[in-house]
XYZ file of C-alpha atoms in Angstrom:
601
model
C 29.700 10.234 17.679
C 28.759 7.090 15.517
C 25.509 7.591 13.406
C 23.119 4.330 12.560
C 22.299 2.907 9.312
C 18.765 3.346 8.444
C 18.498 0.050 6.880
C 20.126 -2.494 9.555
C 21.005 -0.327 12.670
C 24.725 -0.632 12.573
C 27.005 2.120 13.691
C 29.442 3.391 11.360
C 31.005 6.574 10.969
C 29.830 10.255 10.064
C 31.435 10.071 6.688
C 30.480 5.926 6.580
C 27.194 6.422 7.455
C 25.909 9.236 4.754
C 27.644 6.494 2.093
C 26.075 3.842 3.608
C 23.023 5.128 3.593
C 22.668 6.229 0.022
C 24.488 2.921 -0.950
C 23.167 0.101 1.202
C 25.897 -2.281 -0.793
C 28.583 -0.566 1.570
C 26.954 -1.876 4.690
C 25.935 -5.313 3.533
C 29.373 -5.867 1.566
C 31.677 -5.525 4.534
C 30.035 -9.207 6.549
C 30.159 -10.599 2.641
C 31.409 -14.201 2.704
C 31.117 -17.769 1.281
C 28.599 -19.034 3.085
C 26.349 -15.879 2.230
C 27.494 -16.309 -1.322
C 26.547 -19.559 -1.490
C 23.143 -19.058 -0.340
C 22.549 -16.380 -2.723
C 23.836 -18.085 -5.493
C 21.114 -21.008 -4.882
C 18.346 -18.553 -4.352
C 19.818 -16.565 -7.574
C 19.179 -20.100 -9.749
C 15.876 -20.768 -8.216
C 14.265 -17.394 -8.688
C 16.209 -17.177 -12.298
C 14.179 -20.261 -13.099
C 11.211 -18.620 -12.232
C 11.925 -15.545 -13.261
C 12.392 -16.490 -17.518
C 8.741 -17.306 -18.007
C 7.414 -14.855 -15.938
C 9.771 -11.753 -17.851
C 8.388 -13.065 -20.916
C 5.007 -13.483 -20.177
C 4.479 -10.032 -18.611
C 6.206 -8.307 -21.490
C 3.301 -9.860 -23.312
C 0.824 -8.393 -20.668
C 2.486 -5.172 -21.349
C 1.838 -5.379 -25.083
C 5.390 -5.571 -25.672
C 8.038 -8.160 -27.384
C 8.646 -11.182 -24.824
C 12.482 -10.382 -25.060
C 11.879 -7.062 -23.450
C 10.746 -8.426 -20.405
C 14.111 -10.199 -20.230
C 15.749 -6.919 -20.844
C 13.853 -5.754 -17.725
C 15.486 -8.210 -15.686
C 18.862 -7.961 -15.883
C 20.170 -4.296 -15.274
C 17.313 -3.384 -13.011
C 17.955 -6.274 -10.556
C 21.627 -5.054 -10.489
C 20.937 -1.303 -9.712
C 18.885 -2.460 -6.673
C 21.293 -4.780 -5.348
C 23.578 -1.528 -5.132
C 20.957 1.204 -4.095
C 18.140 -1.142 -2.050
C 18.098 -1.741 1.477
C 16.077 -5.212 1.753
C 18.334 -8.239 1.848
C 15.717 -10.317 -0.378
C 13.009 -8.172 -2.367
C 13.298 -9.878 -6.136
C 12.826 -6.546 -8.618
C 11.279 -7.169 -12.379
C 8.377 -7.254 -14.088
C 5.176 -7.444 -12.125
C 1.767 -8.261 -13.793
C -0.536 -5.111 -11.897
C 1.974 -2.404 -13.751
C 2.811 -4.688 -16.536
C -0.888 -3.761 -17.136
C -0.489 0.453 -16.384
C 2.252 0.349 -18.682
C -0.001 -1.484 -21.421
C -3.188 1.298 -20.875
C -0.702 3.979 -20.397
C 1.319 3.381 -23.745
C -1.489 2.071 -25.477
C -2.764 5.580 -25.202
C -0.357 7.120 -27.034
C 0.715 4.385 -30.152
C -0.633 1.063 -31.298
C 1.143 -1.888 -30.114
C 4.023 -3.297 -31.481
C 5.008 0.291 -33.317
C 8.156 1.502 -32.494
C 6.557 4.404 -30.727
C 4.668 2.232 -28.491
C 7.879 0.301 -27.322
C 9.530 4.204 -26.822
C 6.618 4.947 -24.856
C 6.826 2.032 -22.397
C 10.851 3.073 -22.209
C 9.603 6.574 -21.402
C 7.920 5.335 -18.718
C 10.501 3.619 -16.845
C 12.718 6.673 -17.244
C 10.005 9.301 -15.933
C 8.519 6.620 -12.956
C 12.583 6.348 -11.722
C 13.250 10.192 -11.821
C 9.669 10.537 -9.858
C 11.193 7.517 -7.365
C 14.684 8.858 -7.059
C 13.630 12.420 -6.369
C 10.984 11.502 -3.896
C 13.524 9.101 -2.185
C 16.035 12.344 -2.161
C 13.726 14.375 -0.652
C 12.541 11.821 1.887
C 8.481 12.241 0.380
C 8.306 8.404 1.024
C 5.033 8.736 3.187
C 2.802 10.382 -0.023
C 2.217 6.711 -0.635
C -0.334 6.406 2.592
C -2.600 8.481 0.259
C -3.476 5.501 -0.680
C -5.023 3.400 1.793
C -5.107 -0.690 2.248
C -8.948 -1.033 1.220
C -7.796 0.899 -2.106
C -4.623 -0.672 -2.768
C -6.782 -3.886 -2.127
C -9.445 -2.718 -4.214
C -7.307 -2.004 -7.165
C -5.181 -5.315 -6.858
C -8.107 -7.308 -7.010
C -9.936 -5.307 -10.333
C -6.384 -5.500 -11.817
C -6.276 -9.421 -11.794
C -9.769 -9.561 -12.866
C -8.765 -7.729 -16.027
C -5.762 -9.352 -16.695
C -6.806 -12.423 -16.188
C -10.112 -11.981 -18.875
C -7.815 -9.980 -20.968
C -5.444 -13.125 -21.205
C -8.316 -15.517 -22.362
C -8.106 -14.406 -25.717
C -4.770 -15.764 -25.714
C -5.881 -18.904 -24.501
C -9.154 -19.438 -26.996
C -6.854 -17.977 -30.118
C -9.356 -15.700 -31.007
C -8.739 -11.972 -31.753
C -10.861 -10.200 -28.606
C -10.153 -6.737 -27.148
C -11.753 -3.971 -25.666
C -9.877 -1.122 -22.805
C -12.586 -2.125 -19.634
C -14.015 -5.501 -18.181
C -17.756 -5.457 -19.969
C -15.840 -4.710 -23.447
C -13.093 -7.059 -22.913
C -16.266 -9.381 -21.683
C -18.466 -8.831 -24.343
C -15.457 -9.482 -27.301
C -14.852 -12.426 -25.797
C -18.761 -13.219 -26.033
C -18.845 -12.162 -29.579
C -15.515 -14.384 -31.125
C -15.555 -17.224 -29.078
C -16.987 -19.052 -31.811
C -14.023 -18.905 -33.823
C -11.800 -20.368 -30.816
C -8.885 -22.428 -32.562
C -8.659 -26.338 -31.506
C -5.697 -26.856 -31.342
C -4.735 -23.690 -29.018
C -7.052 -24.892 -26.795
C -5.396 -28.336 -26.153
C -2.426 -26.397 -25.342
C -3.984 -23.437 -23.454
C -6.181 -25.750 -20.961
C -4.425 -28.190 -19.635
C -1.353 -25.477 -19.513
C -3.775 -23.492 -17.123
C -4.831 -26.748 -15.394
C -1.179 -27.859 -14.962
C 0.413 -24.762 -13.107
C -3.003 -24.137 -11.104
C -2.254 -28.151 -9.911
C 1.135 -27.039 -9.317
C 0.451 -23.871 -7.442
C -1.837 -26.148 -5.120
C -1.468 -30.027 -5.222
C 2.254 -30.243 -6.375
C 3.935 -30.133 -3.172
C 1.423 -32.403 -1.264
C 1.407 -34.732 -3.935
C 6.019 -34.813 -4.287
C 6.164 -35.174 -0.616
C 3.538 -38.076 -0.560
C 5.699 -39.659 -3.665
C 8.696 -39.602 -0.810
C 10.231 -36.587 -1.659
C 11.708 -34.595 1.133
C 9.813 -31.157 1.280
C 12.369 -28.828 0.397
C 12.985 -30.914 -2.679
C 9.258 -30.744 -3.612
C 8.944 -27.286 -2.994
C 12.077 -26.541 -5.081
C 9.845 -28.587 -7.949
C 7.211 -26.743 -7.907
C 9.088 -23.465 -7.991
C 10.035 -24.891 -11.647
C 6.180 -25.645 -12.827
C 6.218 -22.571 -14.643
C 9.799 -23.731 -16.655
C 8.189 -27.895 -17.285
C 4.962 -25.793 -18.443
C 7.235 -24.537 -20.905
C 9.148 -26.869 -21.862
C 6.090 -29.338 -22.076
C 4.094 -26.956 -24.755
C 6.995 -26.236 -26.937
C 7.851 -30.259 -27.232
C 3.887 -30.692 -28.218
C 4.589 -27.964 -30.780
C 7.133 -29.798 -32.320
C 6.413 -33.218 -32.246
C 1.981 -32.255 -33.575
C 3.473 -29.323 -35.734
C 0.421 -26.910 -33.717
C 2.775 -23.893 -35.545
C 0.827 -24.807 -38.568
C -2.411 -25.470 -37.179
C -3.260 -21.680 -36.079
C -1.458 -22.292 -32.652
C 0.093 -18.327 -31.918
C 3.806 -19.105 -31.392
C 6.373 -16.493 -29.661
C 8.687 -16.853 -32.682
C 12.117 -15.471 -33.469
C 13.349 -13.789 -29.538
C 16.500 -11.418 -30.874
C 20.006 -13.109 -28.540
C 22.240 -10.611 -27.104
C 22.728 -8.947 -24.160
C 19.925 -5.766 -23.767
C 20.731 -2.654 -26.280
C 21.775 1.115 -24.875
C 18.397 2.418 -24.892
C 17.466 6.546 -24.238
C 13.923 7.600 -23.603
C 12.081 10.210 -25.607
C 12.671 14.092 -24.645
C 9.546 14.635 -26.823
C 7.653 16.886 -24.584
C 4.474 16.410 -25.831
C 4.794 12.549 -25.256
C 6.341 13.473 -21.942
C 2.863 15.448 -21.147
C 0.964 12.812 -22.244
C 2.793 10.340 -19.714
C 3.711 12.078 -16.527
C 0.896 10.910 -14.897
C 0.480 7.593 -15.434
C 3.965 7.572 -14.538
C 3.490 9.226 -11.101
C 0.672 6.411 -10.924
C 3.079 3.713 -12.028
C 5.472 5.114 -9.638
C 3.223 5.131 -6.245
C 1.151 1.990 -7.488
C 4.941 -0.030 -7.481
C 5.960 1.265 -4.600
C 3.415 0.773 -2.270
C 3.121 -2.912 -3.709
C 7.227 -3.267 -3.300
C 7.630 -1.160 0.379
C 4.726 -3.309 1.748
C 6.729 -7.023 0.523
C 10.001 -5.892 1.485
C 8.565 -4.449 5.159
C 7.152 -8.274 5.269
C 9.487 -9.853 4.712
C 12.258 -8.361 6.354
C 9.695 -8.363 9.613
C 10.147 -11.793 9.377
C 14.096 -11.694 10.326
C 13.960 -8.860 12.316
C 15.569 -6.849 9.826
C 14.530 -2.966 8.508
C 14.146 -1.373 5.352
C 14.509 2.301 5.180
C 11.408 3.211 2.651
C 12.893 6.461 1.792
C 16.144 4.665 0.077
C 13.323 2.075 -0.959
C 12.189 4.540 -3.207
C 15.912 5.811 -4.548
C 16.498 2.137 -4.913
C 13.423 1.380 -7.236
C 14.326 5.176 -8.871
C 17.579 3.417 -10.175
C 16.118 0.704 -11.486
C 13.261 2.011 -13.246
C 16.111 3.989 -14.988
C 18.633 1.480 -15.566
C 15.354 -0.663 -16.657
C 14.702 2.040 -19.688
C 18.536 2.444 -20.366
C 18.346 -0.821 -21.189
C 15.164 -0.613 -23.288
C 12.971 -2.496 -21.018
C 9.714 -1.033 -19.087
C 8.813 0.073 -15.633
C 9.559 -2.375 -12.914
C 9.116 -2.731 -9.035
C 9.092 -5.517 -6.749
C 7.303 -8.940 -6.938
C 5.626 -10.345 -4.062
C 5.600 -14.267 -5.375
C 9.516 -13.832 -6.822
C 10.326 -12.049 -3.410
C 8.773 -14.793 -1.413
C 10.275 -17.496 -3.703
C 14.024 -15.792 -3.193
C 13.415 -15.190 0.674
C 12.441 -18.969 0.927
C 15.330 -19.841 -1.122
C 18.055 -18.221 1.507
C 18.365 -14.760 -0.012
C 20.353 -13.317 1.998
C 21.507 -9.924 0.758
C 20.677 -8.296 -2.852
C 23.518 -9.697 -4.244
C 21.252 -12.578 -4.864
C 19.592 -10.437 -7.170
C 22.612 -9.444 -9.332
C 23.092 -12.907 -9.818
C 19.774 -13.387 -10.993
C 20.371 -10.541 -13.427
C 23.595 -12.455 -14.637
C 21.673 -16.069 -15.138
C 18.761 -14.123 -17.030
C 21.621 -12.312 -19.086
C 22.877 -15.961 -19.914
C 19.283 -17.028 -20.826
C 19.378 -13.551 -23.491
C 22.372 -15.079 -25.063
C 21.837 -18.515 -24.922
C 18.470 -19.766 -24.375
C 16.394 -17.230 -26.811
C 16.245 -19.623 -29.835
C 15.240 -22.727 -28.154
C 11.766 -20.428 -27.253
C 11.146 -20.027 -30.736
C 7.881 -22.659 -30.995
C 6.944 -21.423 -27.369
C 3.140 -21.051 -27.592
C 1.488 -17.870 -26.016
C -1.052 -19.959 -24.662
C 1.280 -20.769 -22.354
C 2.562 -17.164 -21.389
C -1.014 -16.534 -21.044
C -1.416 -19.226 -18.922
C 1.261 -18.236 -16.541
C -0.727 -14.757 -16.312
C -3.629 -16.053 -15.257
C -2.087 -18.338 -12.560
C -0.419 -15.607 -11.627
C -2.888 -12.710 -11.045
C -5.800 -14.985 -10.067
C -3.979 -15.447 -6.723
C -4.021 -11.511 -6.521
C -8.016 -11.788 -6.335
C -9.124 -10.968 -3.071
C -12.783 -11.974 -2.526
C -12.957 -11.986 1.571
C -11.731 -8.349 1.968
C -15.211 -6.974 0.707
C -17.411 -8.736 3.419
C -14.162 -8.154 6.392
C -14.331 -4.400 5.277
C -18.024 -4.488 5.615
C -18.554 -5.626 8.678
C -15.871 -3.609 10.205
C -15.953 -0.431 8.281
C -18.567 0.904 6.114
C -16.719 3.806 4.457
C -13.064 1.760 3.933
C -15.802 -0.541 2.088
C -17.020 2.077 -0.150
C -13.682 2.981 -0.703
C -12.694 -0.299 -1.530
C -15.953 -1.028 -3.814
C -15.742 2.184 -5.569
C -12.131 1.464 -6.451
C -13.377 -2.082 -8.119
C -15.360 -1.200 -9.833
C -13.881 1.878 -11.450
C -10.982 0.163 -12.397
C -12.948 -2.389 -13.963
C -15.203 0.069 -15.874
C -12.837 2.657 -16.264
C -9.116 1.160 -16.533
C -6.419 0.959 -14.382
C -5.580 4.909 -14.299
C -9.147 6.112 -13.573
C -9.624 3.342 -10.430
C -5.917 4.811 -8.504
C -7.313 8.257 -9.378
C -10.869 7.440 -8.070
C -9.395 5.194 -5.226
C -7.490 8.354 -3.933
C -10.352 10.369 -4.257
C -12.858 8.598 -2.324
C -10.834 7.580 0.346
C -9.739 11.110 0.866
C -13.306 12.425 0.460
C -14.302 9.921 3.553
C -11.124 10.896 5.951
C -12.213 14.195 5.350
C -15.620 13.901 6.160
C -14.559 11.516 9.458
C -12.470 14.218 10.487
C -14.686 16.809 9.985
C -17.190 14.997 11.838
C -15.135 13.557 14.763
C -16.163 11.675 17.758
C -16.818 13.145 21.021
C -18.637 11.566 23.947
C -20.828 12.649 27.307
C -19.022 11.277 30.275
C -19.399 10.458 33.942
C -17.301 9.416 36.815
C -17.230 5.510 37.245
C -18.043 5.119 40.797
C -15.385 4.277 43.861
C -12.812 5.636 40.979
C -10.944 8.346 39.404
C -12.185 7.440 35.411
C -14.407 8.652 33.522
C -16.503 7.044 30.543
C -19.339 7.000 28.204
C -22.149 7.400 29.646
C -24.013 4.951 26.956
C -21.960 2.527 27.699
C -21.491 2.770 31.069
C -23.311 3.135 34.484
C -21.932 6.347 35.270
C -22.507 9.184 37.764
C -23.104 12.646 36.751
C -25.112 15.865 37.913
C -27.535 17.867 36.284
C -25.079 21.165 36.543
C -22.142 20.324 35.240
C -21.784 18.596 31.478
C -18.361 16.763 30.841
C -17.510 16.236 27.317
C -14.658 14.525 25.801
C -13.234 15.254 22.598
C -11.488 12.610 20.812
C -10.167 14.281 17.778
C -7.654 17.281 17.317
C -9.485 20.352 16.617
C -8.798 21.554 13.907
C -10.345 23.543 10.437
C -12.205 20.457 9.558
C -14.144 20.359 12.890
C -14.107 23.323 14.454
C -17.829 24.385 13.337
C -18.843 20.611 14.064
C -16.965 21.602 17.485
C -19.722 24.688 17.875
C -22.637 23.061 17.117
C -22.540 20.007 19.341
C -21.315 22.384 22.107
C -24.067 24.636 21.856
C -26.796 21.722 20.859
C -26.046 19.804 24.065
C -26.573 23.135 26.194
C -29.999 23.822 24.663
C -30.683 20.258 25.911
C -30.002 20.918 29.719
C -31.749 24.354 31.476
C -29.709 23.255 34.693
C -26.431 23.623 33.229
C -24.085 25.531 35.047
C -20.642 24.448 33.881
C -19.334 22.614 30.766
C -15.568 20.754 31.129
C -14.122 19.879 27.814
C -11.953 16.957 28.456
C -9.411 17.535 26.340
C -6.898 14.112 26.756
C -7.017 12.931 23.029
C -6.684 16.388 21.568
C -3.270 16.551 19.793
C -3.543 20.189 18.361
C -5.174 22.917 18.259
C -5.004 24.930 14.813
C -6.008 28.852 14.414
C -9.792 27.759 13.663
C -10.102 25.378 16.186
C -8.989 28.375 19.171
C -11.613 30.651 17.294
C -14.267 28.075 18.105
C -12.999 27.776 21.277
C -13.191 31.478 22.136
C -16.491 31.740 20.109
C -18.325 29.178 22.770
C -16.250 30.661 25.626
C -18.553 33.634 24.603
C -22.036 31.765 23.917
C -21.345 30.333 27.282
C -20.295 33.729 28.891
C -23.012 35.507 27.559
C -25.584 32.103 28.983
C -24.047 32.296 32.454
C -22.080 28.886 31.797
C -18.812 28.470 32.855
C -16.544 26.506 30.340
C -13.576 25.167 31.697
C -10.915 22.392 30.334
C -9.171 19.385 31.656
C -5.992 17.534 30.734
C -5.110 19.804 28.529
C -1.580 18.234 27.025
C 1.988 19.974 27.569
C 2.279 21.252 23.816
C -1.608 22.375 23.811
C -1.393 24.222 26.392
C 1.855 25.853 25.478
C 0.152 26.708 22.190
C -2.786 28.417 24.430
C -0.498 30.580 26.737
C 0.685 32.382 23.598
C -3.185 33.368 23.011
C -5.512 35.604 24.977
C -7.903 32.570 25.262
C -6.802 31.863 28.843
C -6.876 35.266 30.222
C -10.484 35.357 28.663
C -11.599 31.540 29.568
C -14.552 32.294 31.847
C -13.465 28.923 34.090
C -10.460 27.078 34.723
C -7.973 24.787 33.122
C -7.484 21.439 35.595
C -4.901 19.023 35.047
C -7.190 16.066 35.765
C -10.770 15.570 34.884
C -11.622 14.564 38.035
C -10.358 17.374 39.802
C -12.322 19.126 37.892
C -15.461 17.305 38.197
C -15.053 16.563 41.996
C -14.495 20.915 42.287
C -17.309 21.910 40.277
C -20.568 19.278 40.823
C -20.516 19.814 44.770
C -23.635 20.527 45.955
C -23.669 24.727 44.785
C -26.470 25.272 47.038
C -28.581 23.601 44.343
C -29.858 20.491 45.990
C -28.478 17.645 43.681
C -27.306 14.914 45.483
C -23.142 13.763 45.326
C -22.062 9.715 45.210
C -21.971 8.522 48.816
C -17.442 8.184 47.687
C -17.406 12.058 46.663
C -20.003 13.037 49.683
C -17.007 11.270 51.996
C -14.096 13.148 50.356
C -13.379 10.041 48.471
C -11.822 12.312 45.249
């Protein structure tokens, strides 16, 4: 029998599929042509363009040389285009772990030490084992620990602090500090000594690609430029930003005038690069690694799903994960850092006619070309303008609307969300994903351990049943219809008790109590003991409890149990069978609905 490819649904063979699905190139390469290849090649230039600033500037963000970034751009983009399964997710540097990898090696060696650039190799290697074995053993789903008002949360206190930890760069004054209200307060204290001349490159470099970002394209296609021509302009602000600063360099000599320059950029193709066995360093790393590692790719699984939405096409996220494994580890073989998918790059190369990864490994070949050619000409490149290209960058990562949505809609995901803002920004990057997890695992577990349930009646001249605060509703003194809407399970089961029991105290009339049991999914071993234990209370009170669309597997699950033999009612299949059987008239003078007093059931 054929099998399917997880990643685009075509049949291949037993033998076919198990390769294809471990190497996604087999599938894709077989429809390979020229018109594919030429429509990769043109996204490969576009995104390439984009893609040299950007590598530079995040290696910067990362505390790292600027040529490193390039050096995490060429072999990592090639190992995805082999392993990954979406036909146009662009994998490099990305500013949010550009910053984990800063605060994570930072803790271990000053920058710009040798150590500190073997730390940030160390990373890569240990966040693509993590990938690749969690891919292998198809663990893909431990990333919905962490939930969109976290992920949200932490995206939005990362760009704060790498966009105020970028200012520095921008003034040309020497601020730090490892949370916002130190980085905040340095700033406060040495902005004073800001240098002139950096700021008449810094400013108007900021200005420029924030215009660009926003008013470019309007203002090309106004100037009679056809659109795709303007938008293929503005793609390149980032590269005339460039360009721009260096020529002021040169022709106002702002070297000499305390303007911070890049400097020398080593040419060459990236070195054969091993990360550290030390196991002490290893200790001291695992963890933000494993943080590095879900942070990545949550960000990278949620672009690629996107995307790929958007031309009907699937990603499998379990070969997602093998495919960022490889390139976090061809990324440190190569001595470069951690890296994971962009969502800006990814956008610009699905825009650009991406059409398979391949576009990628071409990237990786026109960024090798800028390693060996292009290195020198970046020598009087200012880091205003890298910093620049940060805070463009990350600003659009701010997410100031989510807060009020989240509290209007959900008070706890706001919490969540809050909490994770500002622990990030107090705490660093590491402590906000930790905390983030935390809380939002704290409130699922308190939802589920308080779970809704709901008093119903019968909606008259029909078979449902509903609310009865929300709905007019009949219902009889004698008979109590509950419906549970929650599993029952450890986390409720004494919740289960309580409101059971509460609700009979309420009611001296009660004679029978149906649990209405249609959105119950499972019952685990502490949710039958509650069961049984108010099968007991109710026993011993002269109630009858009984049940009602119980599901298939449930029930199965019961049957094996002695909590049938022992239930002191019945198990109906529908809640109004059960209703219509038990609140006729008993002899105890309530009135029935003029529908049920007819035989109207």
């Amino acid at each position: 029998m054929p099998s399917t490819s997880p990643a685009t649904g075509t049949a291949n063979g037993a033998g076919g599929g198990l390769l294809a699905r471990y190497l996604p190139i087999v599938e894709w390469g077989r429809t390979y042509n020229r018109a594919v290849l030429t429509n990769d090649l043109m996204a490969a230039v576009i995104v390439t363009i984009m893609l040299i600033p950007q590598s530079l500037a995040y290696a910067l963000l990362a505390g790292l040389p600027p040529v490193v970034g390039l050096y995490a751009s060429i072999l990592p983009l090639i190992a995805y285009a082999i392993f990954g399964t979406s036909r146009t997710l662009a994998v490099g540097p990305v500013a949010v772990v550009s910053l984990m990898t800063a605060s994570a090696a930072g803790a271990v060696a000053a920058q710009g030490t040798p150590e500190y650039l073997e730390a940030a190799i160390t990373l890569a290697a240990l966040s693509g084992i993590m990938l690749a074995i969690l891919g292998f053993l198809r663990l893909g789903f431990l990333a919905n620990l962490l939930s969109h008002p976290v992920i949200s949360g932490f995206i939005t206190a990362s760009g704060l602090l790498i966009a105020t930890s970028q200012i520095k760069h921008i003034l040309g004054v020497a601020a730090g500090g490892d949370n916002w209200p130190a980085m905040l307060g340095s700033l406060a204290a040495t902005i004073g000594q800001a240098n002139a001349a950096t700021l008449a490159i810094g400013i108007p470099a900021t200005l420029f690609l924030f215009w660009v970002r926003k008013g470019a394209k309007p203002a090309l296609v106004s100037a009679g430029l056809k659109p795709r021509t303007a938008e293929l302009m503005v793609k390149a602000g980032p590269v005339a930003a460039v360009a721009l600063t260096i020529l002021a360099v040169l022709l106002f000599d702002l070297g000499t005038k305390g303007v911070n320059l890049v400097g020398a950029i080593p040419s060459g193709l990236p070195p054969f690069a091993l990360p550290s066995t030390d196991l002490s360093l290893i200790e001291k790393l695992w963890v933000p690694a494993l943080l590095i590692s879900i942070i990545g790719f949550v960000e990278s699984v949620s672009v690629a799903q996107t995307l790929a939405a958007k031309r009907r096409q699937r990603i499998a996220p379990d070969q997602e994960l093998i495919g960022l494994g490889a390139s976090n580890i061809a990324s440190a073989l190569s001595g470069g850092y951690p890296v994971t998918g962009g969502f800006a790059r990814s956008v610009v190369n699905f825009d650009a006619g991406a059409e398979t990864p391949a576009a990628g490994a071409y990237t990786a070949v026109g960024i090798a070309l800028a390693s060996l050619f292009l290195t020198p000409l970046l020598f009087n490149l200012p880091v205003a303008t890298l910093a620049a290209t940060i805070i463009v960058a990350v600003l659009s990562l701010v997410d100031l609307k989510t807060p009020g949505q989240l509290w209007r809609y959900s008070k706890a995901d706001f919490a969540a969300h809050i909490a994770t803002i500002g622990i990030t920004l107090l705490a660093g990057v590491e402590m906000g994903v930790i905390s983030g997890v935390g809380v939002g695992l704290m409130l699922y577990l308190w939802r589920a351990s308080r779970p809704h349930a709901a008093i119903v009646g019968r909606v008259p001249e029909t078979e449902h049943f509903r609310n009865v605060d929300r709905h007019e509703v009949f219902t009889v003194p004698h008979v109590l219809s509950i419906r549970i809407d929650e599993s029952l399970t450890y986390l409720n089961a004494r919740w289960l008790e309580e409101y059971v029991l509460e609700r009979v105290a309420e009611r001296p009339a009660l004679r029978h109590i149906i649990l209405m049991c249609s959105a119950v999914n499972e019952i685990d071993a502490s949710g039958l003991e509650s069961l049984e234990a108010i099968n007991h209370r109710l026993t011993d009170a002269a109630i009858g409890m009984h049940l009602s669309e119980v599901k298939g597997p449930v029930m199965d699950r019961l049957k094996r149990t002695h909590f049938v033999d022992e239930l002191n009612g019945r198990v109906f299949l529908s809640q109004n069978r059960a209703f219509a059987e038990l609140a006729k008239d008993d002899g105890l003078g309530f009135p029935l609905p003029d529908d049920m007093a007819r035989g109207m059931i």
